[in-house]
JSON list of C-alpha atoms in Angstrom, two decimals:
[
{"chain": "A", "resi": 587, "resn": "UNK", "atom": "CA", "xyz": [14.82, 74.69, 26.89]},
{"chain": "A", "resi": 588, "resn": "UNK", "atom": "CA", "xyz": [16.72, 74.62, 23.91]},
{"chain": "A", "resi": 589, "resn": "UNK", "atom": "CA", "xyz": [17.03, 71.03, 22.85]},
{"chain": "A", "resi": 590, "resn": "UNK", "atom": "CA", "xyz": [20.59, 71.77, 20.55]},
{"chain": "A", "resi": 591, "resn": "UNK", "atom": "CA", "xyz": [23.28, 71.21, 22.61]},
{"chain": "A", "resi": 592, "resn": "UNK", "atom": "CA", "xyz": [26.60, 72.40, 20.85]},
{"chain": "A", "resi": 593, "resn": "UNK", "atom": "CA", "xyz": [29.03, 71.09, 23.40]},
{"chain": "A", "resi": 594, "resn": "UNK", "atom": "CA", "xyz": [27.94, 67.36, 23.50]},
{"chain": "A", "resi": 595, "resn": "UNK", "atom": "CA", "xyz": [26.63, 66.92, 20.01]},
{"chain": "A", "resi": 596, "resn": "UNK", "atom": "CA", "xyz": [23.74, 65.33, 21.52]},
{"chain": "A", "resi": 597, "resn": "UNK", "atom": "CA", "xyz": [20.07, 65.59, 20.82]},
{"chain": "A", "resi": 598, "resn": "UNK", "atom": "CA", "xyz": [16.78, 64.31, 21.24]},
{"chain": "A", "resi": 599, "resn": "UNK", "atom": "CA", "xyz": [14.78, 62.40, 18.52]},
{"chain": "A", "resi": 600, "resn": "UNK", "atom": "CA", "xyz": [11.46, 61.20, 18.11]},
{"chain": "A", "resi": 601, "resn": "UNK", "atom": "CA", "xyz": [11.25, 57.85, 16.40]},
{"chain": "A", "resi": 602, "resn": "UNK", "atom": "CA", "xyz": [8.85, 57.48, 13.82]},
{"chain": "A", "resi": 603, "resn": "UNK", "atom": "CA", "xyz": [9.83, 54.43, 11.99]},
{"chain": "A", "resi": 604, "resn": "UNK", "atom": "CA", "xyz": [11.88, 51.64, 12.82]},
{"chain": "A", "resi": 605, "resn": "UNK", "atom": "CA", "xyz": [14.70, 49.71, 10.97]},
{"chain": "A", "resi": 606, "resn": "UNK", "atom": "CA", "xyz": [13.32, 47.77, 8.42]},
{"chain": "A", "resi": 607, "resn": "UNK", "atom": "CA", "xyz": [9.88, 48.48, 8.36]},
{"chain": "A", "resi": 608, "resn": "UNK", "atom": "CA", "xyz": [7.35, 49.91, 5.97]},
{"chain": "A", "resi": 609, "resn": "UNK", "atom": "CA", "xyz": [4.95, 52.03, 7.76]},
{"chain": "A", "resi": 610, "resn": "UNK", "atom": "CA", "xyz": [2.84, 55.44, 7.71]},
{"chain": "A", "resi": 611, "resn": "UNK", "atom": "CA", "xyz": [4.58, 58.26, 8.66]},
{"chain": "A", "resi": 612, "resn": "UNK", "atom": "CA", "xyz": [4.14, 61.22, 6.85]},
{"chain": "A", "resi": 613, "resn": "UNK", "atom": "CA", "xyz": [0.70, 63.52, 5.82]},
{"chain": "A", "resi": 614, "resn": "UNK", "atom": "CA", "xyz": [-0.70, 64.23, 2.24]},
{"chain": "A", "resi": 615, "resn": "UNK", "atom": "CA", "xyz": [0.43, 67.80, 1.26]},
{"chain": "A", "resi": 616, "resn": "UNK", "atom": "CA", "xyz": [-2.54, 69.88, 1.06]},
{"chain": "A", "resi": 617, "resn": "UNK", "atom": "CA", "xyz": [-3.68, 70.23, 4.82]},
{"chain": "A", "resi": 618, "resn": "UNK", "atom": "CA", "xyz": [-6.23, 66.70, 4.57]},
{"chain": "A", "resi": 619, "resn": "UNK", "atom": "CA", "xyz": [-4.41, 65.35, 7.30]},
{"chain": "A", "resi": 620, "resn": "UNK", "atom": "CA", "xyz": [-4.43, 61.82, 5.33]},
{"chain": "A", "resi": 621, "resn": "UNK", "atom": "CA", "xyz": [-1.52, 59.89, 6.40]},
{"chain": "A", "resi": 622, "resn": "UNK", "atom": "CA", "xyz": [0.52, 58.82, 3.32]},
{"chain": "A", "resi": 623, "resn": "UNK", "atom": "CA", "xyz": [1.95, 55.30, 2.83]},
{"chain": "A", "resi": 624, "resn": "UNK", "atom": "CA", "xyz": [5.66, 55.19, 1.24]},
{"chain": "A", "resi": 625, "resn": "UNK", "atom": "CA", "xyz": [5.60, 51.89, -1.27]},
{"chain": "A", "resi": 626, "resn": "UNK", "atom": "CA", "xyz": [9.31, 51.55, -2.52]},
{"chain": "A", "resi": 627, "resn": "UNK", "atom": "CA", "xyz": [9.94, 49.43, 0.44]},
{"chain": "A", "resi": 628, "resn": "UNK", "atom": "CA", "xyz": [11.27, 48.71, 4.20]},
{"chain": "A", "resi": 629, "resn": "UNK", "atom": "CA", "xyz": [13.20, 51.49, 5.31]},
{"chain": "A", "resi": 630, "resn": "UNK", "atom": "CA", "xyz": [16.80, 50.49, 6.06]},
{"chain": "A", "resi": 631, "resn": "UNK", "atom": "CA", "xyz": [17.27, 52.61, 8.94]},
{"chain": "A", "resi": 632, "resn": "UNK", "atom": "CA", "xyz": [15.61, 54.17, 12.22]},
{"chain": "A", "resi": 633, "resn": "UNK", "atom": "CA", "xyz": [13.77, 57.19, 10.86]},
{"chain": "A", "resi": 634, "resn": "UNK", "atom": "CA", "xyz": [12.43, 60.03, 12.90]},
{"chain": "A", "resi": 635, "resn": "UNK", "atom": "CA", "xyz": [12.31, 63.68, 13.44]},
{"chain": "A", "resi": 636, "resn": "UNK", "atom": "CA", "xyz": [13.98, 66.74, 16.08]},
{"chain": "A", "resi": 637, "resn": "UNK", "atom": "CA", "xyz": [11.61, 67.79, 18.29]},
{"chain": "A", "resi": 638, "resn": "UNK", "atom": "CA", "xyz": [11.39, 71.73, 18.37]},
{"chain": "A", "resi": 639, "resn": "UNK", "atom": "CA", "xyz": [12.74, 71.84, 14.81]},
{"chain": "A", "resi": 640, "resn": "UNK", "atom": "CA", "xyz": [11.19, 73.61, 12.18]},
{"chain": "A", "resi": 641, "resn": "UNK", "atom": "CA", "xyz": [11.61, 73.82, 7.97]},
{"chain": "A", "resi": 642, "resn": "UNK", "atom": "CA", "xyz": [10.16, 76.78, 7.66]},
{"chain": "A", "resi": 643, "resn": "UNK", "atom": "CA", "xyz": [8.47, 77.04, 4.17]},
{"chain": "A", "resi": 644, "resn": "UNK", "atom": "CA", "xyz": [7.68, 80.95, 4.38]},
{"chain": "A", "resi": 645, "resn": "UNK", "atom": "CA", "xyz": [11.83, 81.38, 3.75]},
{"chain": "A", "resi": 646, "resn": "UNK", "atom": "CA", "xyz": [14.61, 80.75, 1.57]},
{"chain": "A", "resi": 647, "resn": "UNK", "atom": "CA", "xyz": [17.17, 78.32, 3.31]},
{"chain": "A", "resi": 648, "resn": "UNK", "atom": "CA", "xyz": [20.19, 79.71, 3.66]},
{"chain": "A", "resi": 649, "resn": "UNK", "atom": "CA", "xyz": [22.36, 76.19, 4.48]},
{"chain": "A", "resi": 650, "resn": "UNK", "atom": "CA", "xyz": [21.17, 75.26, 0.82]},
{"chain": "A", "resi": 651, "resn": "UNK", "atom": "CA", "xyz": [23.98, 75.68, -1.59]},
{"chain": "A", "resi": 652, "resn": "UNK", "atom": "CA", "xyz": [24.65, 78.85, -2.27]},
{"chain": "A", "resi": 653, "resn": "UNK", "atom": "CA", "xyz": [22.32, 80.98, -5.32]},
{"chain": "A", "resi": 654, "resn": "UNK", "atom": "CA", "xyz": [19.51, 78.08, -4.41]},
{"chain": "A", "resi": 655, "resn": "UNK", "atom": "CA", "xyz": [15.88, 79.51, -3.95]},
{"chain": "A", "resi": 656, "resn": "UNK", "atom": "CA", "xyz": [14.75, 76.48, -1.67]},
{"chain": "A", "resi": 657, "resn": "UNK", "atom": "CA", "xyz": [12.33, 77.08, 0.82]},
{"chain": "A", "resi": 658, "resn": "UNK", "atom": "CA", "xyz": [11.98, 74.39, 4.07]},
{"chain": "A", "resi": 659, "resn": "UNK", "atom": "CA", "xyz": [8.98, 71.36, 3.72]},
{"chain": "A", "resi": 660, "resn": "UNK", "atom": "CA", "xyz": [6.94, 72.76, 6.33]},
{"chain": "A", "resi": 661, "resn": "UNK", "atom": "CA", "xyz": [7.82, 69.85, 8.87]},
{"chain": "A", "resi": 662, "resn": "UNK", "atom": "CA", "xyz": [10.35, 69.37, 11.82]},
{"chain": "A", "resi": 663, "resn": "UNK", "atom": "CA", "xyz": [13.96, 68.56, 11.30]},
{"chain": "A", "resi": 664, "resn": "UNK", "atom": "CA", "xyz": [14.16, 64.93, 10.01]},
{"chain": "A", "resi": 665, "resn": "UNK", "atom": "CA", "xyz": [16.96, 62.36, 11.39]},
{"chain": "A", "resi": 666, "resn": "UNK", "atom": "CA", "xyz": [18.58, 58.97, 10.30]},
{"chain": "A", "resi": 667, "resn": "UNK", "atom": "CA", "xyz": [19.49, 57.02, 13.10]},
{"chain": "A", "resi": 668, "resn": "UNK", "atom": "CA", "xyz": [21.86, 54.09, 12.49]},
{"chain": "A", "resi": 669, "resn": "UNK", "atom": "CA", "xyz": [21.39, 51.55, 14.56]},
{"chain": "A", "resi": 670, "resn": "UNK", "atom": "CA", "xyz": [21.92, 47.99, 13.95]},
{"chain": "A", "resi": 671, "resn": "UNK", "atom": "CA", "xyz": [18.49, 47.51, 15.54]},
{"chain": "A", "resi": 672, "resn": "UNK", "atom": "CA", "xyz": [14.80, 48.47, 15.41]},
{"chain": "A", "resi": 673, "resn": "UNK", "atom": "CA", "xyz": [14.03, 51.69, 18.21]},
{"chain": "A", "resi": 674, "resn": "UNK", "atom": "CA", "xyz": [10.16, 51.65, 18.97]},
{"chain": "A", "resi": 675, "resn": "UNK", "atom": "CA", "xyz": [7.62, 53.64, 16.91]},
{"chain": "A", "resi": 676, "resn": "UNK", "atom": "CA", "xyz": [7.03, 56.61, 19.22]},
{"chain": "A", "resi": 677, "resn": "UNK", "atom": "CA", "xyz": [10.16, 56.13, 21.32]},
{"chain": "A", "resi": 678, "resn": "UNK", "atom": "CA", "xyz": [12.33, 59.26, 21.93]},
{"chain": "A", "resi": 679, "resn": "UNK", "atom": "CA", "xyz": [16.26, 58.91, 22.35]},
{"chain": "A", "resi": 680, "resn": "UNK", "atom": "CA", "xyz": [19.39, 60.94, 22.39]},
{"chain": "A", "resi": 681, "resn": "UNK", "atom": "CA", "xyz": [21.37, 61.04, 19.40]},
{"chain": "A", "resi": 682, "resn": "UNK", "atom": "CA", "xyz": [24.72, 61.62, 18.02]},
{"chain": "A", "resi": 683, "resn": "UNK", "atom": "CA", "xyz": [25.20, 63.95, 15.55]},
{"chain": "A", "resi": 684, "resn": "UNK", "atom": "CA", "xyz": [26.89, 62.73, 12.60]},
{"chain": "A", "resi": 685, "resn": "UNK", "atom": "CA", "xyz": [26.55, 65.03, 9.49]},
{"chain": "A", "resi": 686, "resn": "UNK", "atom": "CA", "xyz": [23.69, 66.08, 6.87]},
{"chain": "A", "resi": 687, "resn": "UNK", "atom": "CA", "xyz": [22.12, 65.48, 3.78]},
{"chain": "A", "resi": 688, "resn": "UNK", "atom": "CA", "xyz": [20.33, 68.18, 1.76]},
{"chain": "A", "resi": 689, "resn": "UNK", "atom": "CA", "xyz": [17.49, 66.27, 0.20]},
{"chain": "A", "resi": 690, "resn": "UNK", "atom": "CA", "xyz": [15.49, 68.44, -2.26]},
{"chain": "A", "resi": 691, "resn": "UNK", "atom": "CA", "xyz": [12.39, 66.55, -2.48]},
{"chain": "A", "resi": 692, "resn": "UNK", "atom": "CA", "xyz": [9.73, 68.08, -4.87]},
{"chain": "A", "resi": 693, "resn": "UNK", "atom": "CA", "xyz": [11.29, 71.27, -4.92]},
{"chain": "A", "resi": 694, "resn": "UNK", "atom": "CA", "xyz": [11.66, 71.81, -1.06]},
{"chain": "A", "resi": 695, "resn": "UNK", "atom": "CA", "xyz": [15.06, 71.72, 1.05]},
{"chain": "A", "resi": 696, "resn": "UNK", "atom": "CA", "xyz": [14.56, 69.10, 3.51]},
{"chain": "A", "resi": 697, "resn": "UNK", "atom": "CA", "xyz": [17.34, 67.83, 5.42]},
{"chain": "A", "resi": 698, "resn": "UNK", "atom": "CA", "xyz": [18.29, 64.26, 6.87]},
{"chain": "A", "resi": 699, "resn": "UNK", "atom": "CA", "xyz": [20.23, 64.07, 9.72]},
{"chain": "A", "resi": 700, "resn": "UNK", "atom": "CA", "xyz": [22.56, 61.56, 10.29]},
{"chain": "A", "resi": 701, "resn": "UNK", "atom": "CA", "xyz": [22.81, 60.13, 13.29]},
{"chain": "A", "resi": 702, "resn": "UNK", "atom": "CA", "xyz": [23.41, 57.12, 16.19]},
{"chain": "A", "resi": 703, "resn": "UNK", "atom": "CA", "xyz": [22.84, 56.24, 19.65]},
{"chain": "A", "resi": 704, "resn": "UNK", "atom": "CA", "xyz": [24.88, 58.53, 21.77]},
{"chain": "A", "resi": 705, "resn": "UNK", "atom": "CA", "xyz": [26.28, 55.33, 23.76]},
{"chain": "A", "resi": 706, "resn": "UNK", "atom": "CA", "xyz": [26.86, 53.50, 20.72]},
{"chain": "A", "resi": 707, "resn": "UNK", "atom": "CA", "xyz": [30.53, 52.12, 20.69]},
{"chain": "A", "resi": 708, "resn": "UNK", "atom": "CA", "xyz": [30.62, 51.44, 16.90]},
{"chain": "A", "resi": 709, "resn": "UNK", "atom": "CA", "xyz": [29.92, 55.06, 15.89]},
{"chain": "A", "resi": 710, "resn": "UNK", "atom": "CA", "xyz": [31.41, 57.61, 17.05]},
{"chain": "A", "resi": 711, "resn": "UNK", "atom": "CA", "xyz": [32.11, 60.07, 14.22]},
{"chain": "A", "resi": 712, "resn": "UNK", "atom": "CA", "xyz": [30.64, 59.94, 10.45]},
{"chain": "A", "resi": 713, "resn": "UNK", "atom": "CA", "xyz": [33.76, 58.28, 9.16]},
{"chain": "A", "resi": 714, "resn": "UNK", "atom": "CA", "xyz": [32.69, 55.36, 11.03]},
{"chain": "A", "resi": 715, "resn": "UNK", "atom": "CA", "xyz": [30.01, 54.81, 8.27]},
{"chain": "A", "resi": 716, "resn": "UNK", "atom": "CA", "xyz": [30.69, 53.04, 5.72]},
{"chain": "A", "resi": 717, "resn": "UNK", "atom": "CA", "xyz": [31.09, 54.82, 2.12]},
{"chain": "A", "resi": 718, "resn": "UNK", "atom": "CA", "xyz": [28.44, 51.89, 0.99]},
{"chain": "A", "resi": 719, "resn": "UNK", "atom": "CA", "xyz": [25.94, 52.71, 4.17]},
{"chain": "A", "resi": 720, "resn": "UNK", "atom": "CA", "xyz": [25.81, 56.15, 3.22]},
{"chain": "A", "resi": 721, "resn": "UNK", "atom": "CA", "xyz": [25.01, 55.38, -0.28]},
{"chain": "A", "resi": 722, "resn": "UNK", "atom": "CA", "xyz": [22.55, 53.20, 0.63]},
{"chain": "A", "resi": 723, "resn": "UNK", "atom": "CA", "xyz": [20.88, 56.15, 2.54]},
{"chain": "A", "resi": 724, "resn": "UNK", "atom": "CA", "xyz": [21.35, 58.63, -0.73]},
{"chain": "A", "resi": 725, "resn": "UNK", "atom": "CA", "xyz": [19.33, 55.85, -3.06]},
{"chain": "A", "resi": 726, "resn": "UNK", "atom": "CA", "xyz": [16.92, 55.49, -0.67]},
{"chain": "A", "resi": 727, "resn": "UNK", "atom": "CA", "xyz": [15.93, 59.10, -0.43]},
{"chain": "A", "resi": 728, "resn": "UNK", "atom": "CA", "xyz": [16.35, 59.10, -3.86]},
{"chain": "A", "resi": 729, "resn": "UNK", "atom": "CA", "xyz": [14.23, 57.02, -5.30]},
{"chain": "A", "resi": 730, "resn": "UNK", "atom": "CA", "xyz": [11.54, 56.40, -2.45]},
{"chain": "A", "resi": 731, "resn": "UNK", "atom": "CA", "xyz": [8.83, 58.26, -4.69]},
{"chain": "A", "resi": 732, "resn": "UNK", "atom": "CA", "xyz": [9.18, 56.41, -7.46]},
{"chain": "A", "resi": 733, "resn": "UNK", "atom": "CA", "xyz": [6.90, 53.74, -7.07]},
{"chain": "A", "resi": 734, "resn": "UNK", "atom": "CA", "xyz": [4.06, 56.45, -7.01]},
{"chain": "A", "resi": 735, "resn": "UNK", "atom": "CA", "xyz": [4.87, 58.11, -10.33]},
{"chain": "A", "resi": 736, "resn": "UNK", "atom": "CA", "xyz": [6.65, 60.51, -9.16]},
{"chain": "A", "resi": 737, "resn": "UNK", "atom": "CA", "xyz": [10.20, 61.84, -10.63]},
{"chain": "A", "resi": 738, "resn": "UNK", "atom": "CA", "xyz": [13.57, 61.10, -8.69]},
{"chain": "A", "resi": 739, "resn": "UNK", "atom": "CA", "xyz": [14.70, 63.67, -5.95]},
{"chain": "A", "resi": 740, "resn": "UNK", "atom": "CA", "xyz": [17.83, 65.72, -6.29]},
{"chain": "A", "resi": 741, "resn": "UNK", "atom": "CA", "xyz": [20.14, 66.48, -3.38]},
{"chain": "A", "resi": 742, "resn": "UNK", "atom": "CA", "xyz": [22.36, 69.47, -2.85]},
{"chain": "A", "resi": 743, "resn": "UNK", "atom": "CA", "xyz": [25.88, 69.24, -2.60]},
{"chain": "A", "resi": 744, "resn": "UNK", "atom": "CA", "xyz": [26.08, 66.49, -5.17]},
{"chain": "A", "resi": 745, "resn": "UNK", "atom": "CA", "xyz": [24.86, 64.53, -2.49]},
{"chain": "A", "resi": 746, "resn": "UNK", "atom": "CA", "xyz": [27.45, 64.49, -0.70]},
{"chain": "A", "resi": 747, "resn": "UNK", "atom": "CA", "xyz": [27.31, 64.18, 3.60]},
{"chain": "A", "resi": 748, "resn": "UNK", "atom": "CA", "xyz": [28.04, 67.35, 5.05]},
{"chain": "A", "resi": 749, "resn": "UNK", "atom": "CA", "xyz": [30.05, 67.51, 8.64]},
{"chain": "A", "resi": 750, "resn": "UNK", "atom": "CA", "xyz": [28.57, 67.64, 11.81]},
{"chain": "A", "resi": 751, "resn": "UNK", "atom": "CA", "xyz": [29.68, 71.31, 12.23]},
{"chain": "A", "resi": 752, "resn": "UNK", "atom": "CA", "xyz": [27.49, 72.24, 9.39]},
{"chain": "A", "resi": 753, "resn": "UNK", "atom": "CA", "xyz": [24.89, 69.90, 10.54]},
{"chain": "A", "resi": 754, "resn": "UNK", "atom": "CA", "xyz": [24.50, 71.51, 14.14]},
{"chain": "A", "resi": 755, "resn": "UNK", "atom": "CA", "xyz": [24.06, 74.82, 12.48]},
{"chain": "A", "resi": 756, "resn": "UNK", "atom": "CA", "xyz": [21.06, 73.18, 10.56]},
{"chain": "A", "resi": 757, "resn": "UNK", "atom": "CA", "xyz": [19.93, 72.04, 13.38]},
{"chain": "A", "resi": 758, "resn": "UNK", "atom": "CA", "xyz": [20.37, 75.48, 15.01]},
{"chain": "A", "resi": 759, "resn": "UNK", "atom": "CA", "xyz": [18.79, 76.98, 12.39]},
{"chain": "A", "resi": 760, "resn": "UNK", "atom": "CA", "xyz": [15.60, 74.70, 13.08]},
{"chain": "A", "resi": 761, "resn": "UNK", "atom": "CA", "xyz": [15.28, 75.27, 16.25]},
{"chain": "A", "resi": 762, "resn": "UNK", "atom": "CA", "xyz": [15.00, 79.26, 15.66]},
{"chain": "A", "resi": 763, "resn": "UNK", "atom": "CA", "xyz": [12.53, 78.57, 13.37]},
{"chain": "A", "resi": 764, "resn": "UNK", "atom": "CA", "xyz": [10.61, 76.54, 15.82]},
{"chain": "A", "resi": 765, "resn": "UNK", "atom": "CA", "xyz": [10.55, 79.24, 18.11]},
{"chain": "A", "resi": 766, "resn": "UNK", "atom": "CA", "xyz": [9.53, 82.01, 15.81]},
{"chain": "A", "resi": 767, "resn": "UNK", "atom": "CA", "xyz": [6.90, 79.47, 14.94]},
{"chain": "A", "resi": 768, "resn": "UNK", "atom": "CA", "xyz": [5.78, 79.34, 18.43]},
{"chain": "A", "resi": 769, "resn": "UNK", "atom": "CA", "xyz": [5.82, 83.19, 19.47]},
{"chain": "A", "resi": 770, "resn": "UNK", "atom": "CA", "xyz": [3.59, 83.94, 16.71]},
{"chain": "A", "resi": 771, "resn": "UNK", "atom": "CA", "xyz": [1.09, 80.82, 18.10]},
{"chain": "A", "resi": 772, "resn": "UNK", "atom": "CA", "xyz": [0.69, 79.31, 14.45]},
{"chain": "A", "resi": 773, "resn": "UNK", "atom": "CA", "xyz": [-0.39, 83.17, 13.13]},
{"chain": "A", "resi": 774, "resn": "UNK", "atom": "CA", "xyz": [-0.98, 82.69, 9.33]},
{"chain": "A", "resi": 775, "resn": "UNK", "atom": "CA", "xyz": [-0.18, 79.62, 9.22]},
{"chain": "A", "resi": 776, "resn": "UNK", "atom": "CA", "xyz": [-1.82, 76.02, 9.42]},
{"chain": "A", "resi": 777, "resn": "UNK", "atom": "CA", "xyz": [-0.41, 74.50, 12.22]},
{"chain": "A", "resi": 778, "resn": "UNK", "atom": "CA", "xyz": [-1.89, 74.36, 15.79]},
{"chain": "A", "resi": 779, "resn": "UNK", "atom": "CA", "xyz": [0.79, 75.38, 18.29]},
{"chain": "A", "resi": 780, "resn": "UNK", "atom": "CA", "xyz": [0.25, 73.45, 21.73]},
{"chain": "A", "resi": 781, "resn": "UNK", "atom": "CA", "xyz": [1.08, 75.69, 24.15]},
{"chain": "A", "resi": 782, "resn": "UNK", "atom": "CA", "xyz": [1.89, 74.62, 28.33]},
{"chain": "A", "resi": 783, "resn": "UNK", "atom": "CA", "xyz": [0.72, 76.51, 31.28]},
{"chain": "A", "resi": 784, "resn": "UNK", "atom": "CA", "xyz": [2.62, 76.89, 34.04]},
{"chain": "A", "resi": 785, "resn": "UNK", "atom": "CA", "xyz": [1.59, 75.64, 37.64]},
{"chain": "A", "resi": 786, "resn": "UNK", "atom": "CA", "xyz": [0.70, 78.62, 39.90]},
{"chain": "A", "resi": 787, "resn": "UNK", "atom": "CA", "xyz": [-0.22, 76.66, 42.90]}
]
């Protein structure tokens, strides 16, 4: 089942942090498998990932801006859900897509999705954000490392939120990465690729 559907805009995402909360959520580079701790503070939105998306790191990204040599992070598809409140660590819901960010974050293209409830009534397109939400968003991301010594990250575009058009071809650009990920069951790479037998009886 492919989990991009074009016609609604809607999608599923899998909520790893909520609203307002500090909390592990990402793993060390290097294949430890130690979780890593942001430290520049509560995250001001719902943060989470696309299930059966993929950044594939073996190739360039071709949404990047155009002459960029930016490969993907290596991790699914990650989203920005606007709420006004906290979603449960864990919980999965189904989105609205809103528009995109190109993050470059140490040298990797790594997108943020920007998205809300489908049913919310507030938000219904991405000029129903604020100019000053979306900036708060942009700083975030941009200055999240910083209180572990590392430089600022840069963003493509000038930073600037791309449409939801260009966002669902992102997206659908994940999601065939995901799958080539999964035909080739994890071959040459590092990842363990669960895989689901069907019921014969």
């Amino acid at each position: 089942h492919n989990p991009i559907r074009q016609d609604i805009k809607k999608v599923k995402e899998a909520k790893q942090v909520p609203k307002n909360q500090g909390a592990l959520i990402d793993l060390e580079k290097g294949g430890l498998g130690y979780l890593r701790k942001f430290t520049y503070g509560d995250i001001p939105f719902n943060y989470g990932c696309i299930p059966r998306t993929w950044e594939n790191p073996n190739v360039v990204d071709t949404m990047m801006e155009k002459g960029s040599d930016l490969k993907g992070d290596g991790d699914p598809i990650d989203v920005v859900e606007l709420s006004r409140s906290s979603l449960a660590v864990g919980s999965v819901s189904q989105v609205r897509v809103l528009g995109v960010i190109g993050l470059i974050d140490e040298g990797e293209a790594d997108w943020k999705v920007l998205a809300c409830d489908y049913d919310d009534p507030t938000i219904k397109r991405l000029s129903d954000v604020s100019p000053a939400r979306v900036k708060q968003i942009v700083e975030w991301f941009r200055n999240y490392k910083t209180t572990d010594g590392k430089p600022k990250n840069d963003f493509a575009f000038g930073a600037g939120v791309q449409d939801e058009a260009f966002a669902m071809h992102v997206l659908q650009n994940g999601s065939d990465h995901y799958k080539q990920l999964k035909a080739s069951k994890g071959a040459k790479t590092p990842y363990w690729i669960p895989t689901l037998e069907s019921n014969t009886n």
